Coordinates of C-alpha atoms and ligand atoms in Angstrom, one line a residue:
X13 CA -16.6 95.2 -63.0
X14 CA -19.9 97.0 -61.7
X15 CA -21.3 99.6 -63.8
X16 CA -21.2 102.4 -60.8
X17 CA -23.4 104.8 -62.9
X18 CA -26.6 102.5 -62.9
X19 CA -28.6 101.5 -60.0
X20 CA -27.3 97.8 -59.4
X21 CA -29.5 94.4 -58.6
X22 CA -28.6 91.4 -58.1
X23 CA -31.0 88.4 -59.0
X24 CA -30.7 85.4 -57.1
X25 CA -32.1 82.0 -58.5
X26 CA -31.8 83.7 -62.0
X27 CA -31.7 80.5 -63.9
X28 CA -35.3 79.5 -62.4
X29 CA -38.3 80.7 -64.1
X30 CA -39.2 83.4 -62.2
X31 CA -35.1 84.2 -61.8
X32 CA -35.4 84.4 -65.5
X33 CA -38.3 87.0 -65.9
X34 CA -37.2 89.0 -63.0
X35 CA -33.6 89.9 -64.9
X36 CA -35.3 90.7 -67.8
X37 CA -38.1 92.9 -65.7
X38 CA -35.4 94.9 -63.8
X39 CA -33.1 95.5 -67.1
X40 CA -36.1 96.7 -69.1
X41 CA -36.5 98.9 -65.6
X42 CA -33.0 100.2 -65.8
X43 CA -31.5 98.3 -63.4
X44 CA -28.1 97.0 -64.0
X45 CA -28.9 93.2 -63.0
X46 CA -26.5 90.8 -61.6
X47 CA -27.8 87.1 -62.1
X48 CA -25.4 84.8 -61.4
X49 CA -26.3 80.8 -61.3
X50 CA -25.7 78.2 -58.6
X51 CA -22.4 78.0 -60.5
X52 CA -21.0 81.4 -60.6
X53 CA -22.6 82.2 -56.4
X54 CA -24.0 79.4 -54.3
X55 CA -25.6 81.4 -51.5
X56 CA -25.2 78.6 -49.2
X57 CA -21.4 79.5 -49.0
X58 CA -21.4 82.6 -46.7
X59 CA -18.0 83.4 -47.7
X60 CA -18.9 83.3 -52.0
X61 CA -22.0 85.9 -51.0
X62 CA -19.3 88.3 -49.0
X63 CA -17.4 87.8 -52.0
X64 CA -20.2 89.1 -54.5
X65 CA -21.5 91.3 -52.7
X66 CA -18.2 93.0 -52.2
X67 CA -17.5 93.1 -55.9
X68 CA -21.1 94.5 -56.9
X69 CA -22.1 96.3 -54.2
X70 CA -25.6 96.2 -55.1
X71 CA -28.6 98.7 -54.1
X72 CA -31.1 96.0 -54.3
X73 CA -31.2 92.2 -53.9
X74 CA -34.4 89.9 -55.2
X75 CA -33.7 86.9 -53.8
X76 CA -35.6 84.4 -55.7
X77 CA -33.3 81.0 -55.6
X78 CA -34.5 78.7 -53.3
X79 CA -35.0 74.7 -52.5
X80 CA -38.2 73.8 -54.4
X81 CA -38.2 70.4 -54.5
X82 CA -41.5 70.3 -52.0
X83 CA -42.0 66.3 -52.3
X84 CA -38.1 66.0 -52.0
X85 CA -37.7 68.6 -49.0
X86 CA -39.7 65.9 -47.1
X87 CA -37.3 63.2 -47.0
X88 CA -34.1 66.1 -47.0
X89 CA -35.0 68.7 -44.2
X90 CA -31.2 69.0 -44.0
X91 CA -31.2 70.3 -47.2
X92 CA -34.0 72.7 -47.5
X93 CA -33.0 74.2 -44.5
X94 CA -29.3 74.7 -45.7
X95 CA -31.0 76.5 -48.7
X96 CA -34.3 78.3 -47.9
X97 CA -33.3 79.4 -44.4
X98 CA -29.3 79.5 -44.3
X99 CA -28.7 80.7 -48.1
X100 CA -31.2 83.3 -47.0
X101 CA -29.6 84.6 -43.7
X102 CA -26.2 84.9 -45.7
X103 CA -27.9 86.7 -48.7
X104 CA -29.7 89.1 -46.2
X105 CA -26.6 89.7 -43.9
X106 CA -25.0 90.8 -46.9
X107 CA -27.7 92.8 -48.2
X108 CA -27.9 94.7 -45.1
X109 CA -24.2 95.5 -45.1
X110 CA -24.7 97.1 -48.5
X111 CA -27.6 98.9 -47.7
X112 CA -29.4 97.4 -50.2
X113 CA -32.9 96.7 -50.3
X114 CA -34.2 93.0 -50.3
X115 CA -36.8 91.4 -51.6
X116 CA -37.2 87.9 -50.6
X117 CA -39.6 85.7 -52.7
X118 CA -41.6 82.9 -50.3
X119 CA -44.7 80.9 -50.7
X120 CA -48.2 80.4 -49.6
X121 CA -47.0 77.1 -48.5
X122 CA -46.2 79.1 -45.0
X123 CA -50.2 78.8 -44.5
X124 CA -51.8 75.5 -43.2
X125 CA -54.5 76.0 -46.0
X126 CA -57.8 75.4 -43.6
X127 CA -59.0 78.9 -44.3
X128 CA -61.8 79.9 -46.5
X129 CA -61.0 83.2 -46.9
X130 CA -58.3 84.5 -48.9
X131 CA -55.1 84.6 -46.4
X132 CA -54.2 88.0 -45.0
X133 CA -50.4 89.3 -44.9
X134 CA -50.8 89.2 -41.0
X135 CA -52.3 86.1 -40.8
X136 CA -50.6 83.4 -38.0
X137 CA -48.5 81.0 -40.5
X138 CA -48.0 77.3 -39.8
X139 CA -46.7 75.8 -42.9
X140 CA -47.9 71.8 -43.1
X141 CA -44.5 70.5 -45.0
X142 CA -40.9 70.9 -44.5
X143 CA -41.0 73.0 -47.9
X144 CA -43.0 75.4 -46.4
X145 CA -41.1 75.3 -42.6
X146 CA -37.6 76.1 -44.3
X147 CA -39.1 79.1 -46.4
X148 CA -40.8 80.6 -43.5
X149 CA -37.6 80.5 -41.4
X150 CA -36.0 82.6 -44.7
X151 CA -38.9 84.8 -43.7
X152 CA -37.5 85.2 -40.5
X153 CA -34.3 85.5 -41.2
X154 CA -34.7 88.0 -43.9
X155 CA -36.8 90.6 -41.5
X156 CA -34.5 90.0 -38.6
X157 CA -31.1 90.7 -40.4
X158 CA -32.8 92.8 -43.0
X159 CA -33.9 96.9 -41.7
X160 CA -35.2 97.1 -46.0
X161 CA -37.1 94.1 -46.5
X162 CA -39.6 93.0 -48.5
X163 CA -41.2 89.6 -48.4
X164 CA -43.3 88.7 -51.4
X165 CA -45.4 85.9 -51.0
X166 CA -46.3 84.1 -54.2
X167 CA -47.9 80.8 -55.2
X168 CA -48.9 78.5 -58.0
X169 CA -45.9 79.7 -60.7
X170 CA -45.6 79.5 -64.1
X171 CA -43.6 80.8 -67.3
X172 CA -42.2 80.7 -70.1
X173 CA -38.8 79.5 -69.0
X174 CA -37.9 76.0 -66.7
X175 CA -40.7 73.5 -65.8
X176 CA -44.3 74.0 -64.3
X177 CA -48.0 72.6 -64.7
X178 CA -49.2 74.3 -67.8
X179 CA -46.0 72.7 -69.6
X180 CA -46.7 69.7 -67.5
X181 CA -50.7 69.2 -68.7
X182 CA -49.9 70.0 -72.0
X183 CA -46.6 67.4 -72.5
X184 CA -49.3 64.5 -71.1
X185 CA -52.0 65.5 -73.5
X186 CA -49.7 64.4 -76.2
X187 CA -49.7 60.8 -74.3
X188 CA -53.0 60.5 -73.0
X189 CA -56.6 61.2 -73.5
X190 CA -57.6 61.4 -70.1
X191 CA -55.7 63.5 -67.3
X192 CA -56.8 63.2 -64.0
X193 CA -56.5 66.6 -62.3
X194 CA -56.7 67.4 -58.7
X195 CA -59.8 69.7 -57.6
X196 CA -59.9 69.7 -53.8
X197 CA -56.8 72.0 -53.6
X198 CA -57.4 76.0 -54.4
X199 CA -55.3 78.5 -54.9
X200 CA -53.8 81.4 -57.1
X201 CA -52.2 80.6 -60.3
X202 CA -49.3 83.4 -61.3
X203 CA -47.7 84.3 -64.0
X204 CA -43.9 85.4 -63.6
X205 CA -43.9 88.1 -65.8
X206 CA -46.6 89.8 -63.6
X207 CA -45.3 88.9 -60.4
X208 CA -41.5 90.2 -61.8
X209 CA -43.5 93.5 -62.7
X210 CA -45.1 93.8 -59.3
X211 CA -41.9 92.7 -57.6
X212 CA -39.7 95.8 -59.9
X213 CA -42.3 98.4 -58.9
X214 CA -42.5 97.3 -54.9
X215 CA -38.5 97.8 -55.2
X216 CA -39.1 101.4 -56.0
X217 CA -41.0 101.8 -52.7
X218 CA -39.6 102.0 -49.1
X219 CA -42.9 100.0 -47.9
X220 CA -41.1 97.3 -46.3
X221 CA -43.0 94.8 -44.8
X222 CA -44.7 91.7 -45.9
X223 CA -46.7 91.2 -49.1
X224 CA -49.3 88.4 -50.9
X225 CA -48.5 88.7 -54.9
X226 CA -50.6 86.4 -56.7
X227 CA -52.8 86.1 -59.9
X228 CA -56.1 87.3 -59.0
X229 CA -59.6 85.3 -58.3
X230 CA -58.9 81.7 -57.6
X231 CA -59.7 78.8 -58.9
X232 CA -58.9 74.7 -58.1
X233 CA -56.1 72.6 -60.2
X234 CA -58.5 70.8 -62.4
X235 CA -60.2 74.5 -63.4
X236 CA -56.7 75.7 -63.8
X237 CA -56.0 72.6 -66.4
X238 CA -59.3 72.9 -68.1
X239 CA -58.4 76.5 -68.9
X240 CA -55.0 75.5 -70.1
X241 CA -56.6 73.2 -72.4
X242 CA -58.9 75.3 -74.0
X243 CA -56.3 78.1 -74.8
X244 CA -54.2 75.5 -76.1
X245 CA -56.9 74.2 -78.4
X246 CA -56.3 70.9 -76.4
X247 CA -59.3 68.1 -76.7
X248 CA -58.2 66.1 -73.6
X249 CA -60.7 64.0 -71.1
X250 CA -60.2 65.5 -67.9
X251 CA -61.2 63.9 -64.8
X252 CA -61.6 65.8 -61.3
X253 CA -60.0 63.7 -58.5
X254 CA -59.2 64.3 -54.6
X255 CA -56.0 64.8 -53.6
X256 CA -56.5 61.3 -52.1
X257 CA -55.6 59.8 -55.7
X258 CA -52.4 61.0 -56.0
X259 CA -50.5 60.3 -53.1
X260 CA -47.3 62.5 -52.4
X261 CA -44.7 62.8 -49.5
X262 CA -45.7 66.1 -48.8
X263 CA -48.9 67.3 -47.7
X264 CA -50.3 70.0 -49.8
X265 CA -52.8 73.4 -47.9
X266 CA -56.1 72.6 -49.2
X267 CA -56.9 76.1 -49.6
X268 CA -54.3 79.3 -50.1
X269 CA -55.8 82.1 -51.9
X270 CA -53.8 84.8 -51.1
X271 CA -55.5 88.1 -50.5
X272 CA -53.6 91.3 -51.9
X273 CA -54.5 94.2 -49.2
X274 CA -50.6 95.5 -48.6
X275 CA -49.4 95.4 -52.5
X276 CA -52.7 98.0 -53.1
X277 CA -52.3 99.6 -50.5
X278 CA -48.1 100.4 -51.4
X279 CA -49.5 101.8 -54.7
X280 CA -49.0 98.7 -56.2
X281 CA -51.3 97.2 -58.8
X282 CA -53.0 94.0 -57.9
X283 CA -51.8 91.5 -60.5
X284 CA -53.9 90.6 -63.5
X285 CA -57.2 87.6 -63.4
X286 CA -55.3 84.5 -63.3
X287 CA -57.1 83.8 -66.2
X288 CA -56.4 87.0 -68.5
X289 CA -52.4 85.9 -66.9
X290 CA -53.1 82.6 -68.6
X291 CA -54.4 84.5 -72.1
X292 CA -51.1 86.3 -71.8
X293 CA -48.7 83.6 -71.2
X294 CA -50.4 81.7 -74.0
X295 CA -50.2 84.8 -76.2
X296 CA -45.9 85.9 -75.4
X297 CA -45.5 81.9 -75.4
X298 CA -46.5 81.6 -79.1
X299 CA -45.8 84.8 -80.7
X300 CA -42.4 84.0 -78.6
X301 CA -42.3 87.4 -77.6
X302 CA -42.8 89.2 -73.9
X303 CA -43.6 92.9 -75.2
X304 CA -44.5 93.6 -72.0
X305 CA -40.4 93.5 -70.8
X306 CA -39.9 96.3 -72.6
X307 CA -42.0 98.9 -71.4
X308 CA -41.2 100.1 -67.7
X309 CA -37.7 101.2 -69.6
Ligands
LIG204 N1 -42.8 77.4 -58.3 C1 -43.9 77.7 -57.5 O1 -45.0 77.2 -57.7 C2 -43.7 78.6 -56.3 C3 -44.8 78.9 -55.5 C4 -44.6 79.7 -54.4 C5 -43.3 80.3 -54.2 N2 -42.3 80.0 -55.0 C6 -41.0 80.7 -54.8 O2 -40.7 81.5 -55.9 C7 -39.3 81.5 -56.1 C8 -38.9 81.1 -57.5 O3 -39.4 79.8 -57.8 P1 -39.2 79.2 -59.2 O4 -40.4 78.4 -59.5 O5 -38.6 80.2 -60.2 O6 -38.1 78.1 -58.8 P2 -37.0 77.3 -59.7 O7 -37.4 77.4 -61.1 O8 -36.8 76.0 -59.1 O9 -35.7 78.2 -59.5 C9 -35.0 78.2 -58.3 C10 -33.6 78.5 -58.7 O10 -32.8 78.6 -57.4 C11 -31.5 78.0 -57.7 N3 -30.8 77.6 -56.5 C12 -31.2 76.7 -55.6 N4 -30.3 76.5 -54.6 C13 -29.3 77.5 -54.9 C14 -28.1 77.8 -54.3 N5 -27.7 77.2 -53.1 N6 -27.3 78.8 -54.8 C15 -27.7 79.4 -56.0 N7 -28.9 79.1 -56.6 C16 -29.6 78.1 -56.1 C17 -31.9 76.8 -58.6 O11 -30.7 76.4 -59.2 P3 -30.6 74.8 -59.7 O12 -31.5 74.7 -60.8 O13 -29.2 74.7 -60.0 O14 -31.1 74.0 -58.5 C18 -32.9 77.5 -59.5 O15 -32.3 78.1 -60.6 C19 -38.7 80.5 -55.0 O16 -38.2 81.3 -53.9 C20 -39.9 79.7 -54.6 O17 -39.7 79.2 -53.3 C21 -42.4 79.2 -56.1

């Protein structure tokens, strides 16, 4: 049953590693939270999300689950689409019957990446893989069928729960001596406890719209894993490569720094350095605590 005296959220993707941060985030924030897993609610069946959202009747809706297989979504535009733009019209439709806020989580992969300046939240999209097609039609679908939406535009991620590159750089360190890192792609790396921080105050906002949440500064792939590896107290050769060396399905934006003018300008702090983000992870990782949960409660 729904606990009717709390202000309700439901978390979608909670099992992912930002899903994961973002229940924790909202609890700590006094939110009841609703996470369920692809198990308990598959968004892609309309019919399980009427269900749901019947039986919760939530005030606000983070819908982080999504297709994120990006070398994958190449060969399966069937399935992307199914998730990242269907899941999202029935999870917004829903949302919108409720009242309920919703904040939908998307990627800087909607950019082309042939900028040089750090993309603005107006700037024309035109997203160079399938990945990035199928989460810009959620965009669209979200704002259409959505009068209280947020989109939150996020890139690089990392955390303490589910897979990513820092856990990826340092599992081959214990194989290899020299890792060849990419350094002709730049972005933002960001940390999910920040981005679920930034995410749980926007929520508390009626500033909807669309919004660039990212660690700050910017830096390339190879000058993300060389600061991995000294906070990890890693000796490792690295070796700065184009993205020629590593051939992949899909093709990556060479450059998507996001810039951060409509999160400020809500009243919402910028996130953190990517690098002092990378000092924390490293810090809650090992001390296997995340103090920072605990204080917006
Ligand atoms: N990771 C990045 O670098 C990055 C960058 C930019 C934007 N984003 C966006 O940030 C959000 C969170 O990413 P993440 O890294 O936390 O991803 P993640 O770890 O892959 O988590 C995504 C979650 O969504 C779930 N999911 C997929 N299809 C579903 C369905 N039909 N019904 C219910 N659940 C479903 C997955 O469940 P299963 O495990 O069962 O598939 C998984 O738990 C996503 O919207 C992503 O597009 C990520």
């Amino acid at each position: 049953m729904a606990d009717m005296t709390k202000r309700r959220a439901i978390v979608t993707g909670a099992r992912g590693q930002l899903g994961q941060d973002l229940v924790k985030v909202l609890s700590g924030a006094g939110w009841q939270v609703y996470g369920p897993g692809r198990e308990e609610l598959d968004f892609t069946d309309p019919e399980a999300v009427e269900r749901e959202f019947a039986r919760i009747r939530p005030d606000a809706v983070i819908h982080a689950g999504a297709y994120t297989q990006v070398d994958a979504a190449e060969e399966d535009y069937g399935g992307a689409f199914l998730v990242n733009a269907f899941g999202t019209r029935n999870v917004a439709m829903e949302a919108e019957r409720y009242g309920a806020k919703l904040v939908y989580i998307s990627t800087d992969y909607v950019f082309d990446g042939t900028g040089s300046e750090p993309y603005r939240e107006s700037e024309r999209t035109s997203p160079v893989n399938v990945y990035g097609e199928s989460k810009l039609a959620g965009e669209k679908f979200a704002l259409r069928l959505s009068s209280r939406a947020f989109i939150v535009r996020t890139s690089w991620v990392y955390g303490l729960n589910g897979g990513n590159f820092v856990k990826t750089m340092l599992t081959l360190a214990d194989s290899r001596d020299t890792i060849s890192v990419v350094n002709d792609q730049i972005g933002c790396p960001t940390y999910t406890v920040d981005l679920a921080l930034a995410v749980s105050r926007l929520i508390e906002t009626e500033r909807f719209g669309i919004y660039h949440a990212a660690g700050g500064g910017q830096c390339s792939w190879y000058e993300f894993a060389r600061a991995i590896f000294q906070r990890a107290g890693r000796t490792v050769w690295l070796n700065p490569v184009d993205s020629s060396a590593f051939p992949r399905p899909a093709k990556r934006p060479a450059y998507s720094v996001l810039g951060q003018t409509a999160l400020t300008a809500a009243g919402v702090p910028a996130l953190p350095h990517w690098e002092a983000a990378l000092d924390a992870f490293f810090h809650e990782w090992e001390h296997a605590n995340a103090p920072r949960y605990s204080k917006l409660g």
